[in-house]
Coordinates of C-alpha atoms in Angstrom, one line a residue:
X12 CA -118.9 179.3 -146.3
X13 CA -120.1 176.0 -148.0
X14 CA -116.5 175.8 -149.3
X15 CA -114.8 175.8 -146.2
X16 CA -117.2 173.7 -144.6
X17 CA -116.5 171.4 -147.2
X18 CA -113.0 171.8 -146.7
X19 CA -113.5 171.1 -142.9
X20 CA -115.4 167.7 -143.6
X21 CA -112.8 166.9 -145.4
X22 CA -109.7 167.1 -142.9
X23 CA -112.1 165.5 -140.1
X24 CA -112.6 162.7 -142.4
X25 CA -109.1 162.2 -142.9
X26 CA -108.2 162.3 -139.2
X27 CA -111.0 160.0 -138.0
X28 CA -109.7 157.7 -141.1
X29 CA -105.8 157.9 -139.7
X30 CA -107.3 157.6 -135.9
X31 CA -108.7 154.2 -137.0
X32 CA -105.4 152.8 -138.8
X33 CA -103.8 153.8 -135.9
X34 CA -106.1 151.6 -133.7
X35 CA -106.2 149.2 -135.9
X36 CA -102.3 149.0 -136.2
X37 CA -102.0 149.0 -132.8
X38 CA -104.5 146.4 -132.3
X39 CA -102.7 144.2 -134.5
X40 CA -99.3 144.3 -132.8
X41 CA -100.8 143.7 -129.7
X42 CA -102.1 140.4 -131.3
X43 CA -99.3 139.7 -132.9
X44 CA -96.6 140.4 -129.6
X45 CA -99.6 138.3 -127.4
X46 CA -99.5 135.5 -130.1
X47 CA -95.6 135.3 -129.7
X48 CA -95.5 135.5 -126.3
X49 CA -98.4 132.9 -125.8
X50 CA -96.2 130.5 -128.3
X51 CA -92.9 130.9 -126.6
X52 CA -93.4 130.5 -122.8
X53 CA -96.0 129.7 -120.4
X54 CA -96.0 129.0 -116.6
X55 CA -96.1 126.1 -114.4
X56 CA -99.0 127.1 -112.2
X57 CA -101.3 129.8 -113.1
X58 CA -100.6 133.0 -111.8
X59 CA -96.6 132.0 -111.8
X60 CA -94.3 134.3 -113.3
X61 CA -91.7 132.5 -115.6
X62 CA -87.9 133.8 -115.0
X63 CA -85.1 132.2 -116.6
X64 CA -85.0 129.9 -120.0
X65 CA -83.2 127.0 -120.1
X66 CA -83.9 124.3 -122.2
X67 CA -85.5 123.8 -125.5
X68 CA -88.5 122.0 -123.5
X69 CA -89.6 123.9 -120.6
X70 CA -88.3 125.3 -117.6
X71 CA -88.9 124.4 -113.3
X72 CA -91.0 126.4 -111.2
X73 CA -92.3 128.8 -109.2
X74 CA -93.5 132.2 -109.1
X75 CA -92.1 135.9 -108.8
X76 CA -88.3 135.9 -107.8
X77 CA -88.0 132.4 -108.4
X78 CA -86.8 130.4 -111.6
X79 CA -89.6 128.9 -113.3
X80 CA -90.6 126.1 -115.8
X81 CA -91.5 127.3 -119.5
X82 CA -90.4 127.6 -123.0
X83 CA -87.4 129.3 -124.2
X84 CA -88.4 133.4 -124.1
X85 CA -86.8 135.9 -121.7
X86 CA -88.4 138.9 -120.4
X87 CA -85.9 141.2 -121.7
X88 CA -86.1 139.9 -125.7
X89 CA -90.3 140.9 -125.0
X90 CA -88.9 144.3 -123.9
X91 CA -86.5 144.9 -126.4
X92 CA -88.8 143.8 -128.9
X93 CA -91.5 146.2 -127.6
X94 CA -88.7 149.2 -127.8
X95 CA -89.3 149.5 -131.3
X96 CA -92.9 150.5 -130.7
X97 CA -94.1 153.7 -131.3
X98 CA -94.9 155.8 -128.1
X99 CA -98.5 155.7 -129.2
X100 CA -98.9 152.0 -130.0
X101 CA -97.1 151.3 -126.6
X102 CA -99.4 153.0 -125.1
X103 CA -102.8 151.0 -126.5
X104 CA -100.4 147.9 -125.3
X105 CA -100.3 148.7 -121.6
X106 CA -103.6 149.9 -121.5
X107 CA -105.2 146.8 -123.2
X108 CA -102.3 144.7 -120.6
X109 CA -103.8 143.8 -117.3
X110 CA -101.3 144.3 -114.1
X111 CA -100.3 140.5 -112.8
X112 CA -102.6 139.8 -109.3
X113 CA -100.7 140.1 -106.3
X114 CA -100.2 136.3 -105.2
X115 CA -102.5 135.2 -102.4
X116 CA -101.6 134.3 -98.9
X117 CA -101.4 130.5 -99.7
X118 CA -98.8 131.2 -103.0
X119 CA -97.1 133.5 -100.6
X120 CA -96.5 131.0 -98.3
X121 CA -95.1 128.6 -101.2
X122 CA -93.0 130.9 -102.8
X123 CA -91.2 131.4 -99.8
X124 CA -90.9 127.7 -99.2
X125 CA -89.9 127.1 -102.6
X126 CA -87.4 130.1 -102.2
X127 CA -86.0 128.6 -99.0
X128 CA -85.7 125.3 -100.9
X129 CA -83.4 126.9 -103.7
X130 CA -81.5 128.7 -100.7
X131 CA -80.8 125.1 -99.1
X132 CA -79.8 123.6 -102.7
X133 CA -77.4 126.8 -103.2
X134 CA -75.6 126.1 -100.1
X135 CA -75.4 122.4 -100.3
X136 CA -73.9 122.8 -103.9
X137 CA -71.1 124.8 -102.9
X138 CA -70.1 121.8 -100.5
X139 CA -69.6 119.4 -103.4
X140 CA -66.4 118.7 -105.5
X141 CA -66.1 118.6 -109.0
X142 CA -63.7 116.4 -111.1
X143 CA -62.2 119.0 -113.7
X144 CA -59.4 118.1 -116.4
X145 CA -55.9 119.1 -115.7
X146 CA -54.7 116.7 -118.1
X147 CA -54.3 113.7 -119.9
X148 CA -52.7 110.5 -119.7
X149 CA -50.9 108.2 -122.5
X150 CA -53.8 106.9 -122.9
X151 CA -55.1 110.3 -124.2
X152 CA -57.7 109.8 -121.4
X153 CA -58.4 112.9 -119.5
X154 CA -56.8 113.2 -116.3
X155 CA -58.8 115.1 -113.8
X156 CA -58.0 116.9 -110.1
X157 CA -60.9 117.5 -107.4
X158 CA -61.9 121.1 -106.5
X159 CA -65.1 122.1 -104.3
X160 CA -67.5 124.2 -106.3
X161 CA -67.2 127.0 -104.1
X162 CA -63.5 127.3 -104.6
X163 CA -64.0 126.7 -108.4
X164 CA -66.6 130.1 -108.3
X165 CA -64.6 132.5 -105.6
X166 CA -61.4 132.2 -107.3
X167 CA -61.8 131.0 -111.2
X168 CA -65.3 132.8 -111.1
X169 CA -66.9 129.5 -112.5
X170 CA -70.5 129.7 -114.1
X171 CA -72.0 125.6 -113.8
X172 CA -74.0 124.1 -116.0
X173 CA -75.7 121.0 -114.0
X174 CA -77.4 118.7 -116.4
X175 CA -79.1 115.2 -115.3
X176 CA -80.3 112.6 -116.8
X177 CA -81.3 109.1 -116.2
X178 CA -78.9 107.7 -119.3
X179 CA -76.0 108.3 -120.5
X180 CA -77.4 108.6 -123.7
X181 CA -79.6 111.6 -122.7
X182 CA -76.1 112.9 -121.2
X183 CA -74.1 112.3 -124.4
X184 CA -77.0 114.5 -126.3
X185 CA -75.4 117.3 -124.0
X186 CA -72.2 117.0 -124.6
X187 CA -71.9 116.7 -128.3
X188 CA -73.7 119.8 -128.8
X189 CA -71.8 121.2 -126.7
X190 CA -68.9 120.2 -128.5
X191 CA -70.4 121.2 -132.0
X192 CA -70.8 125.0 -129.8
X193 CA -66.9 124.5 -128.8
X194 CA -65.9 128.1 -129.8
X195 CA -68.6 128.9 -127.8
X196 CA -67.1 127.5 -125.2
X197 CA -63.7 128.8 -125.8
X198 CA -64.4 132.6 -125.3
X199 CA -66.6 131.5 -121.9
X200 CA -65.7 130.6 -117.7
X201 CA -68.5 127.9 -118.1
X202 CA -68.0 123.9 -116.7
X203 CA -70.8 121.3 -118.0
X204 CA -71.2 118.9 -115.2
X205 CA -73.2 116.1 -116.4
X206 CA -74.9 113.8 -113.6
X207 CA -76.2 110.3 -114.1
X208 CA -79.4 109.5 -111.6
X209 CA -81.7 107.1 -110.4
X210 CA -84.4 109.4 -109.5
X211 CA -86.5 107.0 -107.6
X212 CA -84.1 106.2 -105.1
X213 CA -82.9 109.6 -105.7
X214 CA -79.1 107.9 -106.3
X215 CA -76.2 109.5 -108.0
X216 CA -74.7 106.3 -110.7
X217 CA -71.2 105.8 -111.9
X218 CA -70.6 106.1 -115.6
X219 CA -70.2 103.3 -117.5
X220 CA -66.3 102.8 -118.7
X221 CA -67.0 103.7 -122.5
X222 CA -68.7 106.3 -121.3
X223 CA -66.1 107.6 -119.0
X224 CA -63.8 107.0 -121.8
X225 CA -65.9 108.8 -124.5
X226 CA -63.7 111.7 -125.9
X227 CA -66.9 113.8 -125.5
X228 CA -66.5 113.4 -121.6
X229 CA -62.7 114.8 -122.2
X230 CA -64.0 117.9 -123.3
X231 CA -62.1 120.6 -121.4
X232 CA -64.7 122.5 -120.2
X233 CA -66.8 119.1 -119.0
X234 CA -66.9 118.6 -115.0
X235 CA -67.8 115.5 -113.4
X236 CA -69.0 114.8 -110.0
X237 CA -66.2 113.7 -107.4
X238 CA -68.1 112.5 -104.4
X239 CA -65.8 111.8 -101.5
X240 CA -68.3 110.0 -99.0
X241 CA -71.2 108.4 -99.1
X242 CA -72.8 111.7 -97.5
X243 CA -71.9 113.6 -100.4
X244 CA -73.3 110.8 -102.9
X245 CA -76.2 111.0 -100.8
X246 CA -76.6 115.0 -101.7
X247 CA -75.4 114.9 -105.4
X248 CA -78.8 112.1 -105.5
X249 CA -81.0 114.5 -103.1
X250 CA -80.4 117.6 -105.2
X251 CA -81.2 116.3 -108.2
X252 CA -83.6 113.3 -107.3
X253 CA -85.8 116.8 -105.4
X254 CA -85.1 118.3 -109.6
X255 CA -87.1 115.3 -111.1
X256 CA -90.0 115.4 -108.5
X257 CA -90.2 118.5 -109.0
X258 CA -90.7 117.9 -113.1
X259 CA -93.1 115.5 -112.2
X260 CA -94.9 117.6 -110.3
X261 CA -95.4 120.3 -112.7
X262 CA -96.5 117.1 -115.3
X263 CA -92.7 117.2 -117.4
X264 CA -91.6 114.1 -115.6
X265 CA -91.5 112.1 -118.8
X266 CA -89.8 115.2 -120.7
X267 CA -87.4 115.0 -118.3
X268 CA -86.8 111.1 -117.8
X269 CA -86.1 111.2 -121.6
X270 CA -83.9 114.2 -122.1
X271 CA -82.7 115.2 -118.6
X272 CA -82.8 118.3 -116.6
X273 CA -80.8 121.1 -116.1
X274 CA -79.6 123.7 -113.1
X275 CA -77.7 126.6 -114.0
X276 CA -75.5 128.5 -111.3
X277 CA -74.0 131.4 -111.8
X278 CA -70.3 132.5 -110.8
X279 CA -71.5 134.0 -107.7
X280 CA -73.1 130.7 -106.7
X281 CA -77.0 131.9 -107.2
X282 CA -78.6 129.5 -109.3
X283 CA -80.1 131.7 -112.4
X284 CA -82.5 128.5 -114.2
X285 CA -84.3 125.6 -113.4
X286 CA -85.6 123.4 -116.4
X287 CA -86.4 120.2 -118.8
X288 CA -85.1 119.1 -122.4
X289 CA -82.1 119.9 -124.1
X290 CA -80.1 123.0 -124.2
X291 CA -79.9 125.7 -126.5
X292 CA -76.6 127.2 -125.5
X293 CA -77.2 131.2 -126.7
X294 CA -80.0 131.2 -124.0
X295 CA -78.0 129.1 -121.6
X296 CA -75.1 131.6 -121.7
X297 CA -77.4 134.5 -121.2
X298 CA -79.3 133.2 -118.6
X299 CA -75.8 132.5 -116.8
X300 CA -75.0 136.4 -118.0
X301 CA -71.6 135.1 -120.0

């Protein structure tokens, strides 16, 4: 009798010692996934739930159903990553993970505001013309034919990449990654349209000649903006001029005075991302879903 009792002891004392590794193990991924999570994104307002990444900086925003400002993460790498939990050590996670609050009557109202706002930009976007290449002259100088954006996305099925700046330079960051990513580029339906502002007066500029000359502007796959009235300069400057208060207001305004902003629409003419700060093009494409 002492013998099995012994024997007894024994097993419970190994199942009390695995029950604690267990917790323990769990408890240290949940550090480690928080600590992740806490060093790749955050939101612009608390309570806000981030969507879309766009820039290496942060990203502009708002709250659920609306792109948001924050660091490069996505939901679905957090998800994927957390596939390869055990059951059991999931879980601990969701226990010891609170549900978000349900936004309050006052962030209701402004998430529909800010939602209506996105809808207005959306429309007036597919309005505007874009200056892509069809050529190039003796010069070797890119030759280029206007098309409205909302031709360029119902027949070629164009994903846009918007980024503004208030120098070229910020601009020509852009475009020669983008041409260090050119196979990238090659195997994707994807137009950089770079836009020069004065966000004060919320004015769209002309490029410089050396810039429009630059061979990084003849890029194939770069877009410019082909304003045909002074109403339609007066929108390319609203749109984005709105962008960079926006930054401001969310305290990224000198982020993005120094290295521009960025508005990603997809070919279907929703616009997937909002952010700040230069582009890392993987999360770019994804967030465009090319």
């Amino acid at each position: 009798g002492c013998a099995a009792m012994a024997k007894s002891s024994r097993r419970w004392g190994r199942a009390r010692r695995l029950g604690a590794a267990v917790v323990a193990c769990a408890a240290c991924l949940v550090t480690v996934l928080g600590l992740a999570c806490c060093g790749r994104c955050w939101t612009a307002r608390p309570g806000a739930v981030p969507r879309g990444d766009i820039a290496a900086g942060t990203a502009l925003g708002g709250r659920i159903g609306i792109p948001a400002v924050r660091r490069w993460a996505r939901k679905e790498d957090l998800e994927k990553e957390a596939t390869s939990v055990p059951d059991f050590v999931k879980s601990v996670m969701n226990f010891m993970s609170p549900k978000p609050q349900e936004p309050s009557p006052m962030e209701a109202a402004a998430i529909r505001r800010q939602q209506a706002a996105l809808d207005e930009v959306q429309e007036r976007l597919q309005d505007l013309r874009l200056g892509v290449v069809s050529g190039q002259d003796d010069d070797g100088k890119a030759v280029r034919r206007a098309a409205p954006i909302s031709v360029l996305q119902a027949k070629a099925t164009q994903s846009i990449a918007f980024f503004a700046a208030t120098s070229e330079q910020a601009l020509t960051d852009v475009l020669l990654s983008m041409r260090i990513n050119a196979k990238e580029f090659s195997e994707r339906n994807v137009l950089v349209v770079p836009v020069l502002i004065e966000p004060k007066s919320r004015s769209l500029l002309d490029f410089s000649e050396r810039m429009l000359g630059a061979k990084l502007m003849s890029q194939g796959g770069v877009a410019l903006p082909a304003p045909t009235s002074e109403e339609d300069r007066g929108t390319w400057g609203k749109i984005f001029g709105d962008e960079f208060a926006e930054a401001d207001s969310q305290g990224q305004g000198a982020q993005a005075a120094a290295q521009g902003l960025a508005l990603l629409v997809r070919s279907d003419g929703q616009i997937a991302c909002r952010g700040v700060g230069r582009p890392i093009w993987k999360t770019v494409f994804a967030e465009l879903g090319i």
